[in-house]
XYZ file of C-alpha atoms in Angstrom:
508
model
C -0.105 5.092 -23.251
C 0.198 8.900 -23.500
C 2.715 9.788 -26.196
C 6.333 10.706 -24.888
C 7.791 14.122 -25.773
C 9.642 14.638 -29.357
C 12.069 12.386 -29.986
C 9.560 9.291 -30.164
C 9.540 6.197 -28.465
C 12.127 3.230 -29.582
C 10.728 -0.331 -29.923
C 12.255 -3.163 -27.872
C 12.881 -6.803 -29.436
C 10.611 -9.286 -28.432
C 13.224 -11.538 -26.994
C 14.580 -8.821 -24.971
C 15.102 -10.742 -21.589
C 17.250 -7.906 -19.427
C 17.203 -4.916 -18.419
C 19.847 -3.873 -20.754
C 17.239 -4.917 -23.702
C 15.077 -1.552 -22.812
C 15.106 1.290 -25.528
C 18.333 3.914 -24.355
C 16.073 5.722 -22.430
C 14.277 3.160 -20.821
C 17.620 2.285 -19.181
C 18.348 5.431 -17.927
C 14.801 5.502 -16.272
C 15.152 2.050 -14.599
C 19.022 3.522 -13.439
C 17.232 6.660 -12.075
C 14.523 5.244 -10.178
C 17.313 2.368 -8.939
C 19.351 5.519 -7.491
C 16.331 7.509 -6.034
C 15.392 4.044 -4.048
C 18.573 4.041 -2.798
C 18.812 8.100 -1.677
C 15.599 7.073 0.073
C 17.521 4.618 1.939
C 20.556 6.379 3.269
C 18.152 8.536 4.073
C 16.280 6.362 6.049
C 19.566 5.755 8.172
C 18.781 9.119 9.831
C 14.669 9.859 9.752
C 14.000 6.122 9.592
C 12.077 4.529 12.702
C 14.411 3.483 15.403
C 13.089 1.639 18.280
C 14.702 2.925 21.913
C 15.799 -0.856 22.237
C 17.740 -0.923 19.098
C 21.370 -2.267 19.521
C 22.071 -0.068 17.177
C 21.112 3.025 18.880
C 24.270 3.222 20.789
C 26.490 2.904 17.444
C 28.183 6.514 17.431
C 27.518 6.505 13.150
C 23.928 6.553 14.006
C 24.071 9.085 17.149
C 25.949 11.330 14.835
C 23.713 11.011 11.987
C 20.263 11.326 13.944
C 21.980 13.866 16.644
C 22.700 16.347 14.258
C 19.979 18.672 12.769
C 21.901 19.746 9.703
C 22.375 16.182 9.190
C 18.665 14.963 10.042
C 17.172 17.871 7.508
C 20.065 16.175 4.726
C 18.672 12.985 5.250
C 14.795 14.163 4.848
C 16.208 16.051 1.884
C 17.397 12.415 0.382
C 14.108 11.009 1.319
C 12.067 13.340 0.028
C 13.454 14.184 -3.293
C 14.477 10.575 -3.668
C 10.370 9.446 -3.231
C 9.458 12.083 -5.843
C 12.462 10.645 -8.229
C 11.474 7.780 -7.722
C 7.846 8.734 -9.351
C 9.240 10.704 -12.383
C 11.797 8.170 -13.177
C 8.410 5.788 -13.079
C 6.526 8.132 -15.542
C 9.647 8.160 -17.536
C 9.681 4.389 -18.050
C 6.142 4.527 -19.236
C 6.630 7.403 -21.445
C 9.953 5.723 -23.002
C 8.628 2.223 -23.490
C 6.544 2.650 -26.669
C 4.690 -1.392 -26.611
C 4.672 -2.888 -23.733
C 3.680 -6.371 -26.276
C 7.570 -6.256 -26.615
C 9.051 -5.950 -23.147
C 8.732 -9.853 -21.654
C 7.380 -9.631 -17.910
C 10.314 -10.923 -16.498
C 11.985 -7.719 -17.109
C 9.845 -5.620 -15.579
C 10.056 -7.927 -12.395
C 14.034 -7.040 -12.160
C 12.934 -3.534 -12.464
C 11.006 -3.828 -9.425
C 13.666 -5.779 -7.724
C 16.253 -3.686 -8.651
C 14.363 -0.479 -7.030
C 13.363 -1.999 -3.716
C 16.878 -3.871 -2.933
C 18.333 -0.517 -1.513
C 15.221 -0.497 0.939
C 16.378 -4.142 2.760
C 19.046 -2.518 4.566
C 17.734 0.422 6.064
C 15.217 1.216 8.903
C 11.569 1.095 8.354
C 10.586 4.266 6.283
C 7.726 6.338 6.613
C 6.132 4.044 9.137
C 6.719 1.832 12.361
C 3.849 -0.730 12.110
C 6.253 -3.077 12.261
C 7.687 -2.714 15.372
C 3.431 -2.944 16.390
C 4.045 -6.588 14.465
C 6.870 -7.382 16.901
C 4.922 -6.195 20.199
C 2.009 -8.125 18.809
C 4.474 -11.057 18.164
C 5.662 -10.483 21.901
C 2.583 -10.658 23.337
C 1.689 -13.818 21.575
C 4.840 -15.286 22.778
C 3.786 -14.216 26.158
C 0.535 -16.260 26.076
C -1.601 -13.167 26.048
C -4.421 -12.413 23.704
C -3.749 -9.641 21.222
C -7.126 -9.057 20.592
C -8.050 -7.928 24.161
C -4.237 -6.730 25.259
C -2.028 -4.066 23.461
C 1.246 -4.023 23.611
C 1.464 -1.746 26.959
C 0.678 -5.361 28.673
C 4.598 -6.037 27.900
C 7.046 -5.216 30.566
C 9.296 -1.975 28.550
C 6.933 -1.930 26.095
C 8.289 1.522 24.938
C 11.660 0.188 23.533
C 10.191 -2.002 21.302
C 8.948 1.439 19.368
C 5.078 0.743 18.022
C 3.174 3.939 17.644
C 1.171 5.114 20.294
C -1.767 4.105 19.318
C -1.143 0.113 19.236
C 0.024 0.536 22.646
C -3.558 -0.149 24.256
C -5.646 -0.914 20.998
C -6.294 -4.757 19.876
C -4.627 -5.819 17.116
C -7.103 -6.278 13.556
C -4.812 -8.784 12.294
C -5.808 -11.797 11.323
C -4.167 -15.182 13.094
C -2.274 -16.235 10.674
C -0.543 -12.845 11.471
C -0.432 -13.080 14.479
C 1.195 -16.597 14.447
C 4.078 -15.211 11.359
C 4.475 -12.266 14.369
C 5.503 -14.793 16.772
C 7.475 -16.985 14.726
C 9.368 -13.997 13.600
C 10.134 -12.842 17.350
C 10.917 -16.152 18.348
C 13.272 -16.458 15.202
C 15.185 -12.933 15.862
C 15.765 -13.865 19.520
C 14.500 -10.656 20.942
C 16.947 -8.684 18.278
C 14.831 -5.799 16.842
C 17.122 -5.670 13.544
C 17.062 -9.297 12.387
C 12.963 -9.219 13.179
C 12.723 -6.154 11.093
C 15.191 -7.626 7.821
C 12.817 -10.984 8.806
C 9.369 -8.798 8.769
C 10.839 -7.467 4.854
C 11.404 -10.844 3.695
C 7.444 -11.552 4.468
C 6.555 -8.219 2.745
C 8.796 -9.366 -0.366
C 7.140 -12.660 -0.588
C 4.024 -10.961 -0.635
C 5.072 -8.538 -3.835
C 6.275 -11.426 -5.386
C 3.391 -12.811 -4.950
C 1.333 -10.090 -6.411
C 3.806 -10.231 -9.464
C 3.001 -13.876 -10.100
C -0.748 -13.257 -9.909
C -0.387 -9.791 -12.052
C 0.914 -11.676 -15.125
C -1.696 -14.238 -14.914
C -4.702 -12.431 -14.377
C -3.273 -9.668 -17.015
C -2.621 -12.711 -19.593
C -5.967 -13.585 -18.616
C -7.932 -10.349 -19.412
C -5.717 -9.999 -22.153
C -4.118 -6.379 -20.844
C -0.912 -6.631 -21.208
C 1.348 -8.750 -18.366
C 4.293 -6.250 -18.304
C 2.564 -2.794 -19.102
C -0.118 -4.466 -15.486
C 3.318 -4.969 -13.793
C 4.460 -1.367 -14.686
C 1.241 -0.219 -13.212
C 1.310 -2.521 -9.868
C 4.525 -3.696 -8.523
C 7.182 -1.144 -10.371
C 4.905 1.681 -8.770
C 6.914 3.559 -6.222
C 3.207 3.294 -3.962
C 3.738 -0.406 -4.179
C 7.778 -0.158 -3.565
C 7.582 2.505 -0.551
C 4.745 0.975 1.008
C 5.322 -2.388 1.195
C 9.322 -2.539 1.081
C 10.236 0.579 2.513
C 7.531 1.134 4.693
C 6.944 -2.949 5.285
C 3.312 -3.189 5.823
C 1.546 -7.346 5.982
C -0.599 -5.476 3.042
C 1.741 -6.509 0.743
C 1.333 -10.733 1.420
C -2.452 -9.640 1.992
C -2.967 -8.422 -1.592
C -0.574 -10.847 -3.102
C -2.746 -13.528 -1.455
C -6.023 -11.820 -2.617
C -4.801 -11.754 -6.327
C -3.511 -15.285 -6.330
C -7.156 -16.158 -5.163
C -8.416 -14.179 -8.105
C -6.391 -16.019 -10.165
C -7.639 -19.480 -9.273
C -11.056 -18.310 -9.700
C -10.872 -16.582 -13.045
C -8.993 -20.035 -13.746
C -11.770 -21.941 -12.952
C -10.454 -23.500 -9.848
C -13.314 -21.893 -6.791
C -12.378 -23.991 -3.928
C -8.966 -22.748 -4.165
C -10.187 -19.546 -4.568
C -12.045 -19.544 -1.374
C -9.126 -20.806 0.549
C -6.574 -18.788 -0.515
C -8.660 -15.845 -0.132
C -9.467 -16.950 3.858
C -5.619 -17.273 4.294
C -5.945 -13.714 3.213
C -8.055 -12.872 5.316
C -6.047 -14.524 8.262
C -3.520 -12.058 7.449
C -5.594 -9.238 7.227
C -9.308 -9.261 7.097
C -10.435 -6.430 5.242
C -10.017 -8.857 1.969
C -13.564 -10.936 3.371
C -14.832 -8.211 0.997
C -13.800 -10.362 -2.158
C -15.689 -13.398 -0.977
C -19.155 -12.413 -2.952
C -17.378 -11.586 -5.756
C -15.209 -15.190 -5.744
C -18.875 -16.322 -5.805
C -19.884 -14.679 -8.523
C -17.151 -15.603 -10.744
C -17.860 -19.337 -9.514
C -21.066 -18.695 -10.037
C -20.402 -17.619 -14.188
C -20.891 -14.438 -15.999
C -24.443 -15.897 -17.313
C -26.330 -17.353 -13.779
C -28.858 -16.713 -12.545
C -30.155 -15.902 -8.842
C -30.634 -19.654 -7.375
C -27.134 -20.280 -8.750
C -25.643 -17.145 -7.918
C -27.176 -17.685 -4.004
C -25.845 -21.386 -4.386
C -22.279 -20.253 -4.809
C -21.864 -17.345 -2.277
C -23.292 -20.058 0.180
C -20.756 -22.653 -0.751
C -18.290 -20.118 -0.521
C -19.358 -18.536 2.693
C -19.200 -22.619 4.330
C -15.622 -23.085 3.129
C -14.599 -19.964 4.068
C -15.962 -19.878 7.319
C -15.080 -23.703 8.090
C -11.230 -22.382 8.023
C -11.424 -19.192 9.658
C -13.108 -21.567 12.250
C -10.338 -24.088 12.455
C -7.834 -21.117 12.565
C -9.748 -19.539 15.071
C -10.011 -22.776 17.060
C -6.343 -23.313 16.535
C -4.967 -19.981 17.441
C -7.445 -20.676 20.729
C -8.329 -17.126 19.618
C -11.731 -17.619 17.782
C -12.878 -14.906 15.900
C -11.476 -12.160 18.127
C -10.761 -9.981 15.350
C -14.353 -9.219 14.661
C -14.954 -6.737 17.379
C -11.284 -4.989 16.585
C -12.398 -4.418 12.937
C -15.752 -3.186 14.402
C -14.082 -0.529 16.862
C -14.391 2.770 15.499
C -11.152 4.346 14.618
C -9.773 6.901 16.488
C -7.556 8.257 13.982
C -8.920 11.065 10.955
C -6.847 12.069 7.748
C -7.763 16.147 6.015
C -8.278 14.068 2.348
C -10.887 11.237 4.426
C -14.087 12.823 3.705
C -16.233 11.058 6.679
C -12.939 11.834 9.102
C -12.625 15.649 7.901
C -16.624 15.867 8.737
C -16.423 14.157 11.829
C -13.711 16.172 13.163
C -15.985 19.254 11.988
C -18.840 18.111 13.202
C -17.480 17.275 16.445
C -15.777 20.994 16.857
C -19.015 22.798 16.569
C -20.772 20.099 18.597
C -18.153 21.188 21.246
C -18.411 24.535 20.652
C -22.466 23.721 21.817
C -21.850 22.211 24.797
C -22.473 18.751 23.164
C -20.382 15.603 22.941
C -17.417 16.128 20.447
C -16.557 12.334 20.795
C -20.368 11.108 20.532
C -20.965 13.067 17.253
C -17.838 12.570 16.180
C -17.976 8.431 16.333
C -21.402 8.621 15.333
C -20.421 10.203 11.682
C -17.721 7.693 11.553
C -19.996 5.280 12.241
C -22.121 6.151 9.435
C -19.293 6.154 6.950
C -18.534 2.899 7.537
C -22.264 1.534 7.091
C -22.200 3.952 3.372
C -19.166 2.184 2.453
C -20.640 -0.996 3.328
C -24.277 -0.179 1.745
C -22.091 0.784 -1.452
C -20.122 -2.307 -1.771
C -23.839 -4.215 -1.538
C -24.870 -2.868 -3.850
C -21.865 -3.957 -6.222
C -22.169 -7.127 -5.238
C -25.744 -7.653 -6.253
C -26.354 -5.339 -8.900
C -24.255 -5.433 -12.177
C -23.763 -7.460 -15.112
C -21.246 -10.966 -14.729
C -18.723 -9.366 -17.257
C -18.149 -6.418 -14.904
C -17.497 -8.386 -11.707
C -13.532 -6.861 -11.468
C -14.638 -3.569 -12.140
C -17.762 -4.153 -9.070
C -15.531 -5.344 -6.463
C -12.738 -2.783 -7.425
C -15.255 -0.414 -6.701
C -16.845 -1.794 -3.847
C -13.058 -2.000 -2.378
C -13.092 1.711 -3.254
C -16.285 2.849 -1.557
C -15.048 1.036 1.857
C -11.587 2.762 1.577
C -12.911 6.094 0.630
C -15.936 6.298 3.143
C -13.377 5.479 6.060
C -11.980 8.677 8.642
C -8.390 7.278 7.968
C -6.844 6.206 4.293
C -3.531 5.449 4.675
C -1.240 5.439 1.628
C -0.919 1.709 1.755
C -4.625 1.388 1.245
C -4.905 2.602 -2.168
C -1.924 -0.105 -2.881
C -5.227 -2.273 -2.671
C -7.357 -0.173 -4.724
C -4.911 0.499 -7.526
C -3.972 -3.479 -8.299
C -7.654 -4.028 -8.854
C -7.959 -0.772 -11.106
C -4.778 -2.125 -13.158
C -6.494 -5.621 -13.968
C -9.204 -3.985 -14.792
C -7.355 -2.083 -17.479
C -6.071 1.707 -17.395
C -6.994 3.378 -20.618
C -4.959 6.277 -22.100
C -6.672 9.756 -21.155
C -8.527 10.451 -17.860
C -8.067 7.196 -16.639
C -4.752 6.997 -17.142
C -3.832 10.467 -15.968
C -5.879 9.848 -12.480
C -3.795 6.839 -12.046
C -0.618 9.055 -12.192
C -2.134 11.733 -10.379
C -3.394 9.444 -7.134
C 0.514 8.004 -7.790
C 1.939 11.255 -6.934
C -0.786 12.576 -4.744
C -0.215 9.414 -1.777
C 3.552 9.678 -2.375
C 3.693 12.991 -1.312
C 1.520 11.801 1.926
C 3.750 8.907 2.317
C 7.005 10.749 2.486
C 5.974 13.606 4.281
C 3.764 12.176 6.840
C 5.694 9.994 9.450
C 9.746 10.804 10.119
C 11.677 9.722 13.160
C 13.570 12.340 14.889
C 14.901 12.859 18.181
C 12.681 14.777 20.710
C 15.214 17.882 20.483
C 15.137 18.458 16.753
C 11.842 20.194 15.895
C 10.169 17.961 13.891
C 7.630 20.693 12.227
C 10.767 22.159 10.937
C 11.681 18.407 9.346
C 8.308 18.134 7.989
C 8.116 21.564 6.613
C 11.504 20.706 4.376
C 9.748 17.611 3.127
C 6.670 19.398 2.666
C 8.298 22.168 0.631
C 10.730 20.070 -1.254
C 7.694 17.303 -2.209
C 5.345 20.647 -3.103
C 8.386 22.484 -5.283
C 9.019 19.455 -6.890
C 5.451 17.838 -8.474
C 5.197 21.848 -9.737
C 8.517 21.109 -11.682
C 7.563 17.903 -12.772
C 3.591 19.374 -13.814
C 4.575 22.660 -14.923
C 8.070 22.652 -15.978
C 9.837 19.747 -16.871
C 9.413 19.301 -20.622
C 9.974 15.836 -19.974
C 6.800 15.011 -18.028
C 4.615 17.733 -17.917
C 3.252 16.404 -21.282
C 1.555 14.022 -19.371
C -0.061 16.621 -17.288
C -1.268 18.965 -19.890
C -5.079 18.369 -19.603
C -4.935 19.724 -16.351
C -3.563 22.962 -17.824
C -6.105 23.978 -20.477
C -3.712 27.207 -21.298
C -0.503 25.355 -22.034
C 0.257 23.079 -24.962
C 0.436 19.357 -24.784
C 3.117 18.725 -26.250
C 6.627 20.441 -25.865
């Protein structure tokens, strides 16, 4: 770990089993990132997605709260500067902890509980996908097939609050998903609130989860469990996205690391299966199945072997996404939604900045915007693909983490959209890999801080009245004003920042 500012870094006992048995500091991190989490959530009350069929929408607190510009540009204030908070009291705990070795793992999972509780009794933050889980849920309730219907096939769809664009898209969950969706709306009764605390509950099990298979595969590689933990599931990408935010990437990826975990434990069958009930949930994680086979297959085999474990693996695999498919009466309707083009382009996307460029001047010709435009997208997604080949077959069997973290990177990065959540995926892998001090390290913080800001600035609810570029430009500002403070001027952390300021001193 980078060296904290002057004052040095106190030592923790080895049996320290609370959070009280940080170093003095430490505390006052954990206390500081437990308070942003929770300015982030009142918040939330007012900016946080409300569906028009809430019963809560008629509750004059909230009509006052969410009526009321000064009120609505408070509560983006809270979210804002709590989400950025919520990162520096993060760096601090890293900084203040001098050996991870001496802080047991358990304490670092309170840590992370303690900063997502404030987040289970708010509004979704940052995002409505759920309320796409509950249409999806609704429609499967209905009888219909999410994979050919979107949710505009339900009578008032538009109180149920899913973004626009689920309204007529397929869904590209997987049906294990879908069946959680409609046990969850046939649990709530049609109430959007109890669906939404029910929704969180999934997304919790899913972190916990991930902090199960963290400590294992860290004790494994011999990293470190609690520093990996620090890294994963106390990271505020990890807290907003999955608690905050609720996204079914959060039981994906614990899933996905629990299969990693079997297989690293020498246990492949599992492997395989809990990796397809990944992939039920959400099936972007098929992309771990060659390297499950290569770690079945052993650091030292050869090709036949190597060809005679991705096949078993493939058989099993397919076999249950078969049987689900079969079950769900669904099949394997999912393929042709993952293979849809998206619609959707992000500035920081690469292929989705080009396509939209490409597409402007082929307007500008007379040509087809849309053709050229899904053509280039197109072509991203076979790079990323082409990429992530290659990492599966070339490469030696020690380096089979660090392939298919970077073959999960090349996918993500060659897509038009990368949503926040998605490097959730990317920086798990990268943390049981190992993070060394230095570059390494300081990109982790950086991309930490970088999807924050895109997280907390990019999706706010606010009535139709209020100007919402006005909201955004206060979150904007504040989240801008703020990582220069932290960078440039905060003696505190900017330490941790100095290589990318060759003029000013690294230390303070």
């Amino acid at each position: 770990m980078p060296q904290p500012p002057v004052g040095g870094s106190l030592s923790v006992p080895r049996a320290a089993g609370t959070i009280a048995g940080l170093p003095g500091e430490g505390r006052i991190a954990v206390w500081q990132g437990a308070a942003s989490a929770l300015a982030m959530a009142v918040g939330g009350l007012g900016v946080g997605w409300m569906a028009n069929g809430s019963s809560l929408i008629r509750v004059p607190f909230f009509i006052v709260l969410r009526d009321n510009p000064v009120l609505v540009v408070l509560c983006t204030v809270l979210v804002a500067s709590g989400g950025l908070l919520l990162v520096r009291a993060w760096l601090r705990l890293g900084q203040r902890v001098g050996d991870w070795a001496d802080v047991q793992p358990r304490v670092v999972v309170r840590i992370a509980a303690l900063w997502c509780a404030p987040f289970m009794v708010t509004f979704p933050l940052l995002s409505r996908d759920v309320y796409a889980y509950i249409g999806q849920g609704r429609l499967m309730a209905a009888g219909l097939d999410p994979y050919v219907n979107g949710i505009s096939a339900l009578n008032n769809y538009h109180n149920l609050g899913p973004d626009s664009l689920w309204t007529e898209a397929p869904t590209p969950y997987g049906p294990l998903f879908l069946w959680i969706e409609q046990g969850i709306v046939w649990l709530s009764g049609g109430n959007l609130e109890v669906a939404i605390a029910l929704f969180r509950l999934v997304a919790v099990g899913g972190v916990a989860l991930c902090a199960v298979a963290v400590v294992g595969l860290a004790e494994h590689f011999g990293l470190g469990a609690s520093k990996t933990l620090w890294l994963t599931v106390v990271n505020p990408l990890f807290v907003i996205n999955f608690v905050a935010s609720i996204h079914n990437d959060a039981l994906m990826l614990g899933l996905l690391l629990l299969a990693l975990l079997a297989a690293v434990r020498r246990r492949p069958v599992v492997a395989v299966v809990i990796v397809t009930v990944s992939i039920l949930i959400k099936p972007i994680t098929i992309l771990a199945l060659p390297f499950i086979g290569l770690i079945w297959a052993g650091r030292d085999a050869g090709w036949a072997r190597r060809i005679a474990c991705w096949a078993a693996t493939a058989a099993i695999s397919l076999a249950l996404l078969a049987a689900a498919g079969a079950a769900s009466g669904l099949w394997f309707g999912w393929v042709p939604a993952m293979a849809t083009p998206g619609t959707l382009w992000i500035w920081y996307a690469p292929f989705g900045l080009l396509s939209v460029i490409a597409g402007d001047i082929t307007q500008l010709a007379g040509g087809d915007p849309d053709l050229v435009a899904g053509l280039i997208k197109r072509v991203g997604t076979i790079v990323g693909a082409v990429i992530a080949l290659w990492f599966i077959v070339r490469g030696r069997g020690a380096d089979v983490f660090l392939r298919m973290a970077l073959a999960f990177t090349a996918v993500v990065m060659t897509a038009s959209m990368i949503q926040p959540w998605y490097i959730t995926w990317l920086m798990a892998l990268f943390a049981l890999v190992g993070v060394r001090k230095g570059w390494p390290l300081l990109t982790y913080y950086l991309v930490t801080v970088f999807f924050t800001v895109i997280a907390i600035t990019d999706q706010l609810d606010v009535f139709e009245w209020i100007p919402l570029a006005v909201v955004r430009a206060v979150a904007i500002v504040l989240s801008v004003a703020f990582v220069a403070y932290m960078v440039l001027w905060d003696w505190k952390t900017r330490v941790l920042f100095a290589p990318l300021i060759p003029s000013r001193s690294r230390t303070p």
